[in-house]
Short mmCIF file of C-alpha atoms in Angstrom, two decimals:
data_model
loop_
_atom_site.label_atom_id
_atom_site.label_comp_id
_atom_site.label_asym_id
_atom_site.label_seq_id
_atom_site.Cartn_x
_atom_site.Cartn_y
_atom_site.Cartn_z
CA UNK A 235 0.00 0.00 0.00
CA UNK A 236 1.43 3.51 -0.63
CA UNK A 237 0.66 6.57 0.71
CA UNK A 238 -0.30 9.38 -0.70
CA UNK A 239 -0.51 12.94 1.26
CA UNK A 240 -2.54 16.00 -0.61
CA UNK A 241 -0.56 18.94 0.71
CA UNK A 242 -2.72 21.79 -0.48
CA UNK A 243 -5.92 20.42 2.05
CA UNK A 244 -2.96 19.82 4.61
CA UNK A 245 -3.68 21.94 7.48
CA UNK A 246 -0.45 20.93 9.64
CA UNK A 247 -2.47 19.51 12.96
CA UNK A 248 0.34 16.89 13.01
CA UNK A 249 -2.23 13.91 14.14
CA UNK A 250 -0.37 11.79 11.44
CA UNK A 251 2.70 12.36 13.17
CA UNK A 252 1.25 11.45 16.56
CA UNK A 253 -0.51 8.17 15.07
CA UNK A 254 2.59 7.25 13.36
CA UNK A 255 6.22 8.83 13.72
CA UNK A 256 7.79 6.38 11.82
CA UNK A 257 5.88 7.17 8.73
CA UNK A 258 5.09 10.68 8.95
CA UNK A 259 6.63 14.08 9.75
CA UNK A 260 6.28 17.86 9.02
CA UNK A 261 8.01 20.72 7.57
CA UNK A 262 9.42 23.27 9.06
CA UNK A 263 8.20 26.04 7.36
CA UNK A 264 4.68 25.52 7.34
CA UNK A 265 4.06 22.53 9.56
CA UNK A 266 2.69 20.01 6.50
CA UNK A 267 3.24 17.01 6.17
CA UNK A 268 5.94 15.13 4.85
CA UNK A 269 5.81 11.08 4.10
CA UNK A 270 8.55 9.33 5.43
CA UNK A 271 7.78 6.03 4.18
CA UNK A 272 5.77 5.88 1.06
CA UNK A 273 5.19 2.60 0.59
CA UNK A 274 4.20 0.91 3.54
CA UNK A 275 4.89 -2.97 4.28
CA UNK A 276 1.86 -5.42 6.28
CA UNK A 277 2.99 -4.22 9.96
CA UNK A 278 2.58 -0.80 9.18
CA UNK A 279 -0.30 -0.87 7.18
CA UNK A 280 -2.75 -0.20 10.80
CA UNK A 281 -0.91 2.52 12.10
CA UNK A 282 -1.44 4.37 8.24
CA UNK A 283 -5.21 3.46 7.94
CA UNK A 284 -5.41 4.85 11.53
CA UNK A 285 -3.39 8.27 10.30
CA UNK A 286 -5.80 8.21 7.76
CA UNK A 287 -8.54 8.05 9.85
CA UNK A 288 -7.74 10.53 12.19
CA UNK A 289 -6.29 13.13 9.59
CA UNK A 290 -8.70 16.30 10.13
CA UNK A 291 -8.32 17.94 6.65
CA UNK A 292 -8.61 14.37 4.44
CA UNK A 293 -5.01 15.13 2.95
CA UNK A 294 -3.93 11.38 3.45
CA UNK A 295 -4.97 8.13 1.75
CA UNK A 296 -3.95 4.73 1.61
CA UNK A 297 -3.63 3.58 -1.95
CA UNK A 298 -3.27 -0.16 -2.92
CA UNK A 299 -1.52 -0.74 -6.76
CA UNK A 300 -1.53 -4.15 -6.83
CA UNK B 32 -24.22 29.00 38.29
CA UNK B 33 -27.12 28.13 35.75
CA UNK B 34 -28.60 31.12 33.12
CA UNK B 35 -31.87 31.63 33.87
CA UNK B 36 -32.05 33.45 30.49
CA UNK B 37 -31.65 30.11 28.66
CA UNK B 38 -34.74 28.34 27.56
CA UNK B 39 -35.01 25.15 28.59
CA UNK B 40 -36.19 23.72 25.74
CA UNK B 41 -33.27 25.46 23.29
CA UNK B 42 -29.46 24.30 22.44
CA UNK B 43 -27.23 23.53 23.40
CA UNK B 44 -28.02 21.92 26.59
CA UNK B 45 -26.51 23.65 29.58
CA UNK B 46 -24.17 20.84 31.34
CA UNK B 47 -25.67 20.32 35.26
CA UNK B 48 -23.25 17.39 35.44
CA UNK B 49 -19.56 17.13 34.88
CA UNK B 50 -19.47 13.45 34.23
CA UNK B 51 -22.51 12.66 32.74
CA UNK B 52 -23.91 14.18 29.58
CA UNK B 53 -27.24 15.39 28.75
CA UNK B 54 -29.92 12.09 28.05
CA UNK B 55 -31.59 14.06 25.30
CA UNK B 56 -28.19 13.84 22.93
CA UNK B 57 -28.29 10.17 23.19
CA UNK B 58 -32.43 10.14 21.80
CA UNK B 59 -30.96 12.62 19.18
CA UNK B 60 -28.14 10.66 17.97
CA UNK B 61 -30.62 7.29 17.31
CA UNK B 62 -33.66 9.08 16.69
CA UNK B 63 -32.86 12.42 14.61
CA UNK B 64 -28.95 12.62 13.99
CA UNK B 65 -29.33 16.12 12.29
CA UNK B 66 -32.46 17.96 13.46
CA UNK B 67 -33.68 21.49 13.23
CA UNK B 68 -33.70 22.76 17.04
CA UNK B 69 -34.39 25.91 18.83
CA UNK B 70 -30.89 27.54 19.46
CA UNK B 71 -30.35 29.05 23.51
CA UNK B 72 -29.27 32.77 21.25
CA UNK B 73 -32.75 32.74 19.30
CA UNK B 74 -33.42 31.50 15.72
CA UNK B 75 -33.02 27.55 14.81
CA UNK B 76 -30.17 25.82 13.67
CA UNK B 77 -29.58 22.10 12.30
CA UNK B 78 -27.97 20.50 15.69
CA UNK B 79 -25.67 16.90 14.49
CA UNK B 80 -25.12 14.50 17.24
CA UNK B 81 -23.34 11.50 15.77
CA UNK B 82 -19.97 10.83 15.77
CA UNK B 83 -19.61 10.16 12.01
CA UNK B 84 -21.57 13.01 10.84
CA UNK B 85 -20.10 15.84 13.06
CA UNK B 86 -17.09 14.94 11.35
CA UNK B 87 -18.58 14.95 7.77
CA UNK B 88 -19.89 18.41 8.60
CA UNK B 89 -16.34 19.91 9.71
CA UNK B 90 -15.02 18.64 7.30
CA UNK B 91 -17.08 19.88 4.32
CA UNK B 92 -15.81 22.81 2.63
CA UNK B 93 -19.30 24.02 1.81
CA UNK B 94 -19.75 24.69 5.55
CA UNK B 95 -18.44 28.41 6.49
CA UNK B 96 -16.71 29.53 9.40
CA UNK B 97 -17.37 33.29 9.28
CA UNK B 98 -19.58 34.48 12.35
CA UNK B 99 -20.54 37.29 10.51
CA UNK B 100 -22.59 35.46 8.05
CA UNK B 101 -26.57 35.51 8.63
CA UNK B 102 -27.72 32.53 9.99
CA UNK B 103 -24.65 31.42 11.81
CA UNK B 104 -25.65 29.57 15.03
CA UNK B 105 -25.97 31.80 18.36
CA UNK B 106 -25.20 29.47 20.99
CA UNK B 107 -26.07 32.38 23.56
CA UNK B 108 -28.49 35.47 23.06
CA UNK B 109 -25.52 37.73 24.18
CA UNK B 110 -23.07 36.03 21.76
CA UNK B 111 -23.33 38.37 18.65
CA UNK B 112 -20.43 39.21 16.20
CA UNK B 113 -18.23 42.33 17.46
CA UNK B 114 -17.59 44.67 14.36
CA UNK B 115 -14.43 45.86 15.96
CA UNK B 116 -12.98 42.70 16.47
CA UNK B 117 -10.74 41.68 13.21
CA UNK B 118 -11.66 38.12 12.07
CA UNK B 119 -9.75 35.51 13.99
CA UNK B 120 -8.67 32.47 12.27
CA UNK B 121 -11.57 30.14 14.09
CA UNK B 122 -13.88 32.61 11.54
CA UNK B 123 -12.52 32.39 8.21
CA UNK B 124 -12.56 30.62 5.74
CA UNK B 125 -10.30 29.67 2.89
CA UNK B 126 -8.01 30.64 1.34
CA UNK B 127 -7.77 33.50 4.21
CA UNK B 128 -7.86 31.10 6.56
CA UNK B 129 -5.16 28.69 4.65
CA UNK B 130 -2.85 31.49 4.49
CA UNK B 131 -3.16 32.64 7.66
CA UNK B 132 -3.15 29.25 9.50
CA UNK B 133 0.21 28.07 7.29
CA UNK B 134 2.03 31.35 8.48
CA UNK B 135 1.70 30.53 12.30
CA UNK B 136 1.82 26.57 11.98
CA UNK B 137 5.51 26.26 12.21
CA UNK B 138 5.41 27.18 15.72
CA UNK B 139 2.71 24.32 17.01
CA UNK B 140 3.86 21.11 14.90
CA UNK B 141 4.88 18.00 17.21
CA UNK B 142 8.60 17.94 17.07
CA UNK B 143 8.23 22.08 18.45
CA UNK B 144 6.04 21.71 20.96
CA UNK B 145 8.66 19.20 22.02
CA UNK B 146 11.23 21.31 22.19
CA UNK B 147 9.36 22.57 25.01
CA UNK B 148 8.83 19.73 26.88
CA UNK B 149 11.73 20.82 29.45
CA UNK B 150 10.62 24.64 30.14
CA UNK B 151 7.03 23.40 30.81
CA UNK B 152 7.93 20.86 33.08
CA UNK B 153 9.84 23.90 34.76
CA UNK B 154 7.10 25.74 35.11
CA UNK B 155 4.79 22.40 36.25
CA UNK B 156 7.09 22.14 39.10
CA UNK B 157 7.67 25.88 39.82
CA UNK B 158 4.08 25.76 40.34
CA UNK B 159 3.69 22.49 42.84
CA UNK B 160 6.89 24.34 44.54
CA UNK B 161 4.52 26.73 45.39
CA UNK B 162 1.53 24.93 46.57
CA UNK B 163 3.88 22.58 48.75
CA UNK B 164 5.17 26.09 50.15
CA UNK B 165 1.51 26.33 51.60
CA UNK B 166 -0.38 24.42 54.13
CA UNK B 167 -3.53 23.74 51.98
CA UNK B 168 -6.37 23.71 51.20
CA UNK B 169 -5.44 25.59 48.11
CA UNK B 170 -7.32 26.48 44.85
CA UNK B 171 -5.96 24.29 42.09
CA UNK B 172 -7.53 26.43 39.63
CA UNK B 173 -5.48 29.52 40.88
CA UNK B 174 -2.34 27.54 41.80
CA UNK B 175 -2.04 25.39 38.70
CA UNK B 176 -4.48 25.20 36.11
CA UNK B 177 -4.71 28.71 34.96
CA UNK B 178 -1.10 29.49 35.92
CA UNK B 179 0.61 26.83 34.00
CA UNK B 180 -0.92 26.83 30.32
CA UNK B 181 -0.81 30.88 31.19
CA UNK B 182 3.14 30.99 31.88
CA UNK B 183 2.93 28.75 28.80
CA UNK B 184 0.97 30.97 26.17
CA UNK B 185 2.50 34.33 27.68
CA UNK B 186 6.49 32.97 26.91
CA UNK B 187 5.55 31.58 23.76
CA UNK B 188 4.18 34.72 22.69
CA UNK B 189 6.38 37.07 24.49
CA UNK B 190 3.20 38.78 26.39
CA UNK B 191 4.77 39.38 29.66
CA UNK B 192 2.79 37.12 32.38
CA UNK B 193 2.63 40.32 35.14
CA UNK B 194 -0.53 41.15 33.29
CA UNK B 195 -2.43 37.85 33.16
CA UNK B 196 -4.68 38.89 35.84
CA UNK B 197 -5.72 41.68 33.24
CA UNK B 198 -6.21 38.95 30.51
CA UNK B 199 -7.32 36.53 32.68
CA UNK B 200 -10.35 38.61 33.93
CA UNK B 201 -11.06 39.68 30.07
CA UNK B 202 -10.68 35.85 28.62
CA UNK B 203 -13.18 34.68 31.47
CA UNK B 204 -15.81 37.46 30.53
CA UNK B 205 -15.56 36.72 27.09
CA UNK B 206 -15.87 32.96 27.82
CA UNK B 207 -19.00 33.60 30.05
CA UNK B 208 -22.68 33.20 28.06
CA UNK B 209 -24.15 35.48 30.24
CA UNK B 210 -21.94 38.57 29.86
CA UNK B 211 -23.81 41.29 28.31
CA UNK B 212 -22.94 42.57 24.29
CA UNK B 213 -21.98 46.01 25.87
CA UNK B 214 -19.45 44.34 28.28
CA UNK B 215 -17.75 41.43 26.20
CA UNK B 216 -17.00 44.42 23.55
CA UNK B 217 -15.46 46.29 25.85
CA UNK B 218 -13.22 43.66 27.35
CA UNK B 219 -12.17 42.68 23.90
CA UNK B 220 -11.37 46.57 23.11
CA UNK B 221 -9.12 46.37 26.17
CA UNK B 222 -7.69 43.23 24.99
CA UNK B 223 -7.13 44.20 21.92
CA UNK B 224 -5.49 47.58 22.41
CA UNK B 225 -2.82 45.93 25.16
CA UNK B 226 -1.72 43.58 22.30
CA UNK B 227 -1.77 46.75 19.60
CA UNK B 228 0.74 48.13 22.14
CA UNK B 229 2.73 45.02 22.72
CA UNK B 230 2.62 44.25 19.12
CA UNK B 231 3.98 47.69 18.20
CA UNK B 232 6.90 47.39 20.54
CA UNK B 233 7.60 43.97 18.96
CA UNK B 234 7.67 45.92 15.63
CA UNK B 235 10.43 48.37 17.19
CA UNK B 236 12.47 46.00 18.48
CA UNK B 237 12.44 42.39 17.43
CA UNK B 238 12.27 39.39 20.41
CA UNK B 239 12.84 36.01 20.12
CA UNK B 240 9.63 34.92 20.82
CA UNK B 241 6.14 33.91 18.22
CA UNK B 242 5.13 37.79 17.37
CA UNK B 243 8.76 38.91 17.23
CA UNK B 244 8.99 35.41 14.48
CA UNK B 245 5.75 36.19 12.88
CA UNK B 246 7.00 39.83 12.65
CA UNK B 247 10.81 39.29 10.97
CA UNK B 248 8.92 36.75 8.76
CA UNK B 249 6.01 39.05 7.18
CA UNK B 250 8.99 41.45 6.83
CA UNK B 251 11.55 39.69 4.94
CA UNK B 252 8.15 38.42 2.78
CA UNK B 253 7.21 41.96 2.28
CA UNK B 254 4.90 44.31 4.73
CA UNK B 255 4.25 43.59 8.54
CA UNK B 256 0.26 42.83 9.18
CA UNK B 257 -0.15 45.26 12.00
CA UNK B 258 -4.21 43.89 12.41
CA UNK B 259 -3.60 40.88 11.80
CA UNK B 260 -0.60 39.99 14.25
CA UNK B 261 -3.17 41.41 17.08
CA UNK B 262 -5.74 39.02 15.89
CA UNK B 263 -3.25 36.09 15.98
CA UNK B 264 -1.86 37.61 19.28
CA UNK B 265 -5.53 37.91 20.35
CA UNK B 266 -7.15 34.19 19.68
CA UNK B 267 -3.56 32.25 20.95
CA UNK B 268 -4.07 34.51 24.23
CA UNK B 269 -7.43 33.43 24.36
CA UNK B 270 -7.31 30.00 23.28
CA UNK B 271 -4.30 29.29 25.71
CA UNK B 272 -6.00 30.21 28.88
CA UNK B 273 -9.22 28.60 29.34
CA UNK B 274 -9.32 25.72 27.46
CA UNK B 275 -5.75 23.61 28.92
CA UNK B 276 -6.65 25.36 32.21
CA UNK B 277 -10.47 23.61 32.50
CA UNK B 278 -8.97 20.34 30.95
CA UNK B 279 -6.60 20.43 33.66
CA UNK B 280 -9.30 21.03 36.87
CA UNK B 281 -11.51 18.42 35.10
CA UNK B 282 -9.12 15.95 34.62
CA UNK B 283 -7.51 16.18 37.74
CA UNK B 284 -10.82 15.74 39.78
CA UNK B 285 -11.73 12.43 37.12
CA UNK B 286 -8.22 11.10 38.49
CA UNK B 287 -8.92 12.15 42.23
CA UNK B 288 -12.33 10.39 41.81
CA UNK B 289 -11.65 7.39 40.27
CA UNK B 290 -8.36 6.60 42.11
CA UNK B 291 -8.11 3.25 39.95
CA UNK B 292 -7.10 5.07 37.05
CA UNK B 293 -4.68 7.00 39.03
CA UNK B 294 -3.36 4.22 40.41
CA UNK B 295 -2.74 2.96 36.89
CA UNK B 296 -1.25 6.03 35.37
CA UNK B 297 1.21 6.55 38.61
CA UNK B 298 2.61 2.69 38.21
CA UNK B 299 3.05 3.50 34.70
CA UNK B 300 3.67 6.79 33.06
CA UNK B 301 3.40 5.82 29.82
CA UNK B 302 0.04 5.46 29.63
CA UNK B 303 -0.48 9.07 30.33
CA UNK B 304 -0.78 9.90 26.92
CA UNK B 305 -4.00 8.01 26.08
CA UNK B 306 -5.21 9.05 29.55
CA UNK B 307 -5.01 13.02 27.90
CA UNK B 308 -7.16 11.35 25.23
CA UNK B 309 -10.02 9.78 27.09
CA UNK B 310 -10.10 12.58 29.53
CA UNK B 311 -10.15 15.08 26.75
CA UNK B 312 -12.81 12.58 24.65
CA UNK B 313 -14.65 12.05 28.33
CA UNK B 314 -15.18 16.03 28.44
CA UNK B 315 -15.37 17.99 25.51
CA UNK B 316 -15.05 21.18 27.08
CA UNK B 317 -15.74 23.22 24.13
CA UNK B 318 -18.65 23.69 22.22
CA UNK B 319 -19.01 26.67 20.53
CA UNK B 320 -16.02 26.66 17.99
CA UNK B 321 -17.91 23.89 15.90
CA UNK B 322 -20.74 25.94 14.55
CA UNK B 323 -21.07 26.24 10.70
CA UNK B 324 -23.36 28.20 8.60
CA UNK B 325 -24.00 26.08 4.65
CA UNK B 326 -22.45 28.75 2.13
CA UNK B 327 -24.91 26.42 -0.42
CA UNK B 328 -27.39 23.66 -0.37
CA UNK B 329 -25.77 20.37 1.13
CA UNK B 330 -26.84 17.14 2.16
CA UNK B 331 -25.28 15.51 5.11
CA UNK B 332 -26.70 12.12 6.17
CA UNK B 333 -29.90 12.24 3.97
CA UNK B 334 -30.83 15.89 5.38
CA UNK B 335 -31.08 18.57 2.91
CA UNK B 336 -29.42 21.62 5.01
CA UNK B 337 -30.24 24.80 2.84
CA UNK B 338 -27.44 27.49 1.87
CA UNK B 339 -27.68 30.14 4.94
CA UNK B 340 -28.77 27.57 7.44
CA UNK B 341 -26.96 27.28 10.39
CA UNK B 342 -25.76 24.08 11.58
CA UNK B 343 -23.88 23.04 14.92
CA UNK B 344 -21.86 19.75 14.99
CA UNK B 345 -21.90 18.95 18.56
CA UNK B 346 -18.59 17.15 19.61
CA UNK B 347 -19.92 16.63 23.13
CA UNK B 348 -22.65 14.21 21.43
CA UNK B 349 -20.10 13.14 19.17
CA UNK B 350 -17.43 11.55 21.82
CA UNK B 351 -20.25 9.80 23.61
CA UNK B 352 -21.81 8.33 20.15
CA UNK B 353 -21.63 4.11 20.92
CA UNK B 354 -20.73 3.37 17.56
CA UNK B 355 -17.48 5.57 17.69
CA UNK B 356 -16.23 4.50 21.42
CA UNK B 357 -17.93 1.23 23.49
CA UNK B 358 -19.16 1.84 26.14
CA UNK B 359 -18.49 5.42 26.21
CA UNK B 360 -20.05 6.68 29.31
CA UNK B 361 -16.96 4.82 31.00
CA UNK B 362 -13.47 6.19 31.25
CA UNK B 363 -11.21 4.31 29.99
CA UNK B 364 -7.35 5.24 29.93
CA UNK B 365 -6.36 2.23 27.40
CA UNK B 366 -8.69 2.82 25.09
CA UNK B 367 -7.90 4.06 22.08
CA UNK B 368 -9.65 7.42 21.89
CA UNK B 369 -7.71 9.62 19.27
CA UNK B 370 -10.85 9.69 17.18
CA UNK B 371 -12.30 12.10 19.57
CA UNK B 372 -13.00 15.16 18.03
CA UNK B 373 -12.77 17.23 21.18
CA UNK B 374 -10.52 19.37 19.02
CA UNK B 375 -12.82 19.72 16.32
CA UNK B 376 -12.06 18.39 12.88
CA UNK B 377 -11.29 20.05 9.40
CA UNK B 378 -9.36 22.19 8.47
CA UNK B 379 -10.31 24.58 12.16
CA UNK B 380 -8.97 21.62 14.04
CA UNK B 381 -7.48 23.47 16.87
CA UNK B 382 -3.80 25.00 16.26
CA UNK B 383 -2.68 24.47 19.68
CA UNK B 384 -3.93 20.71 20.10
CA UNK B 385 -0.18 19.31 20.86
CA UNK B 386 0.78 22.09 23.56
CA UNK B 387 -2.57 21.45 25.37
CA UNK B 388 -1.71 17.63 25.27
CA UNK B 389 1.70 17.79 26.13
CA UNK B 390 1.07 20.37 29.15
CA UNK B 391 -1.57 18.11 30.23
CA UNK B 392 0.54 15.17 30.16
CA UNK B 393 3.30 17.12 31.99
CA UNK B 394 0.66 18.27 34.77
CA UNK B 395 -0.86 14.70 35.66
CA UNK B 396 2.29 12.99 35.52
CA UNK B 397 3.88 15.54 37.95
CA UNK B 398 0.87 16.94 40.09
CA UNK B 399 0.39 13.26 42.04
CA UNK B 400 4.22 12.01 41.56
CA UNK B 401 4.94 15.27 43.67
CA UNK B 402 1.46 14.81 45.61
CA UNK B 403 0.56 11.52 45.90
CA UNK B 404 -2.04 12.46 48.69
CA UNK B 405 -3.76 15.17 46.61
CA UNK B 406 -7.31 15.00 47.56
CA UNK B 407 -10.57 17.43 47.07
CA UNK B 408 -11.44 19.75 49.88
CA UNK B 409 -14.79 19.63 48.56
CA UNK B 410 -17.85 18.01 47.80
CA UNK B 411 -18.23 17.60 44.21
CA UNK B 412 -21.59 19.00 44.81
CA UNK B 413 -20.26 22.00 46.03
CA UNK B 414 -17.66 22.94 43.41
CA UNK B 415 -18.45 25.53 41.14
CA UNK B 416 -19.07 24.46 37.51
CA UNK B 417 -18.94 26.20 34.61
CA UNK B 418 -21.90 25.55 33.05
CA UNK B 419 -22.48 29.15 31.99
CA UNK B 420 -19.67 29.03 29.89
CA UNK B 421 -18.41 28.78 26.32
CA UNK B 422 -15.88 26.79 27.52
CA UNK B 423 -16.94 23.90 30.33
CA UNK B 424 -15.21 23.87 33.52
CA UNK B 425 -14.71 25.10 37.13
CA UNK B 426 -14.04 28.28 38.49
CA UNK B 427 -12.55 26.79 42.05
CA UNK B 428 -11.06 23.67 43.01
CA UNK B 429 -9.82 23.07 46.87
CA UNK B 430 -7.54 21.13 47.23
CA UNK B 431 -5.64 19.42 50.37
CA UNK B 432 -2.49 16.81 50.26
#
């Protein structure tokens, strides 16, 4: 699964990087964020949907390309 | 302390309980999840009580901030837009409020508010230093929770913290449903013309603090925005006081009261973090920042809401919706609660959400480490809630150890 991260509806809250450090941080300049790990293996794959889930502005989604 | 101006029948509910919410919210959420209600500052509004669909609302661009808009909800009948008052960012809506939300955001993302981790614990223990100085009882709203996330806001600002009791007094006025038009304009005139001052001086002469940052930054980007660094100034000010402070009071007495959970959090610190969370799910002490007014026709959950109808997304309904959390009348520390949306959702999602948790976090795990015989000096009964407020909480908290 990869994830993608729309940074114009980014509004910086930073829950991603709460949920999931490993995957996710943000910039210093405007506080959005930045993917760490794009393509994300089986024992990451909660901690993303949950980053997903709990992302206020809808900038993240999980994307499967198989 | 309950508004007898407020109809019973209107919205939002006034809170006559700290733990438990009001029954009708629960009919609501099974019966009528988006209803047309009376609203408690005259007119109707569409009031949403599930979990699910307060967050659809929030985060629907359709859905306007601005509280100058006809139609926007009035939670109180003295709550009415203040022409003086510049728009703050909880009013606009994009791209202003992109813009203006991007410039600041540098200053609140995790890995920052980390970086302050050490100076707040400073000031956590500064303040216990104090109280242990005493002989108790002592108010834990004046000896902790207003003082710390003040000391907080004030340094990261750079508003020097001799005034608070001035902005203190003005913030809780503001805050309080029952102040009259005349008198919440003229505390926010006050308000704002101490930060015009302060932010002039910052214009003068530079400091290494948020405005002086904000300030060097508009300039090397082209003109300083006199207004709106006092707006900015004006809603972190705000924001900072109340909200951590009543979180902190609230929380504390949850702990006190269900010594379990303390028990649980003291043996293990590391469960502090998701304690924040269900505490902050458990309470939801704001309610007014989550009103909307429909810029066009939309339909949310099967409900036609017309353009210039006002709708409130109720997060207090929201956090105790049983398909979101089980069993959520219960606290539960291990749950998993980040779903809450006591910090709204959307794009408004509140700026300062990581300070407030990691002050929180800093006050629990200190406050009964330092004091593990903290106990109320009260009856429950007898403390005085804050149920005439914008923002739920108490106004005094004895305390003994």
């Amino acid at each position: 699964m990869r994830i993608e991260a729309d940074l114009d509806r980014c509004v910086g809250a930073g829950q991603c990087v709460l949920t999931a450090p490993t995957l996710f941080d943000q910039n210093d300049e405007d506080g959005r964020v930045v993917v760490l790990v794009t393509e994300v293996d089986d024992s990451a794959i909660a901690a993303a949907r949950e980053a997903v889930h709990v992302c206020p502005s809808g900038a993240l989604s999980l994307v499967d390309d198989r | 302390m309950l508004d007898p101006a407020v109809d019973p029948a209107a919205y939002p509910k006034v809170r006559t309980c700290p733990f438990a919410h009001e029954p009708e919210y629960a009919r609501l959420r099974a019966e009528a999840p988006i209803t047309k209600v009376p609203m408690a500052g005259g007119g109707t509004a569409w009031l949403v009580t599930r979990h699910d669909l307060v967050r659809q609302v929030l985060g629907d661009p359709r859905m306007s901030s601005d509280r100058r808009r006809p139609g926007f909800p009035r939670l109180s009948a003295n709550q009415r837009p203040i022409p003086s008052v510049a728009p703050l960012l909880v009013g606009m809506d994009p791209p202003e409020h992109t813009e203006a939300r991007r410039a600041v955001l540098a200053e609140f993302t995790v890995r920052r508010i980390e970086k302050m981790r050490p100076r707040i614990q400073q000031i956590v223990d500064g303040c216990i230093d104090d109280m242990l100085a005493e002989t108790g009882p002592v108010d834990l709203v004046r000896a902790l929770s207003l003082p710390v996330p003040s000391l907080v806001i004030c340094e990261l600002l750079g508003v020097p913290y001799a005034d608070h009791d001035f902005f203190q007094e003005r913030s809780s006025l503001m805050l309080r449903k029952s102040t009259p038009v005349e008198q919440r304009a003229h505390a926010v005139e006050e308000l704002q013309s101490y930060l015009d001052r302060l932010v002039t001086g910052k214009e003068r002469e530079i400091t290494d603090d948020l405005l002086g940052r904000q300030i060097r930054k508009q300039r090397e980007i082209g003109e300083v925005d006199h207004h709106a660094l006092v707006a900015l100034a004006f809603l972190l000010l705000i924001a900072g006081h109340e909200t951590t402070a009543n979180m902190i009071s609230l929380g504390t007495l949850a702990l006190l009261v269900n010594p379990q959970l303390l028990a649980e959090i003291v043996a293990d610190p590391t469960k502090t973090p998701s304690a924040v969370e269900e505490l902050l799910r458990y309470f939801t002490i704001v309610e007014a920042a989550t009103s909307r007014v429909a810029l066009e026709d939309v339909e949310i959950g099967g409900v036609l809401i017309r353009a210039g109808e006002g709708v409130v997304a109720l997060g207090t309904s929201a956090n105790r919706d049983p398909d979101a959390f089980d069993q959520p009348e219960e606290i539960d520390i291990n749950r998993s609660a980040r779903r809450h949306v006591a910090f709204g959702f959307g794009p408004h999602q509140c700026l300062g959400q990581n300070l407030a948790r990691l002050e929180l976090q800093i006050v629990f795990d200190t406050l009964f480490r330092r004091l593990p015989g903290l106990r109320l000096d009260a009856a429950i009964d007898d403390l005085p809630f804050k149920s005439d407020a914008n923002v739920y909480g108490i106004y005094e908290m004895p305390v003994t150890w």
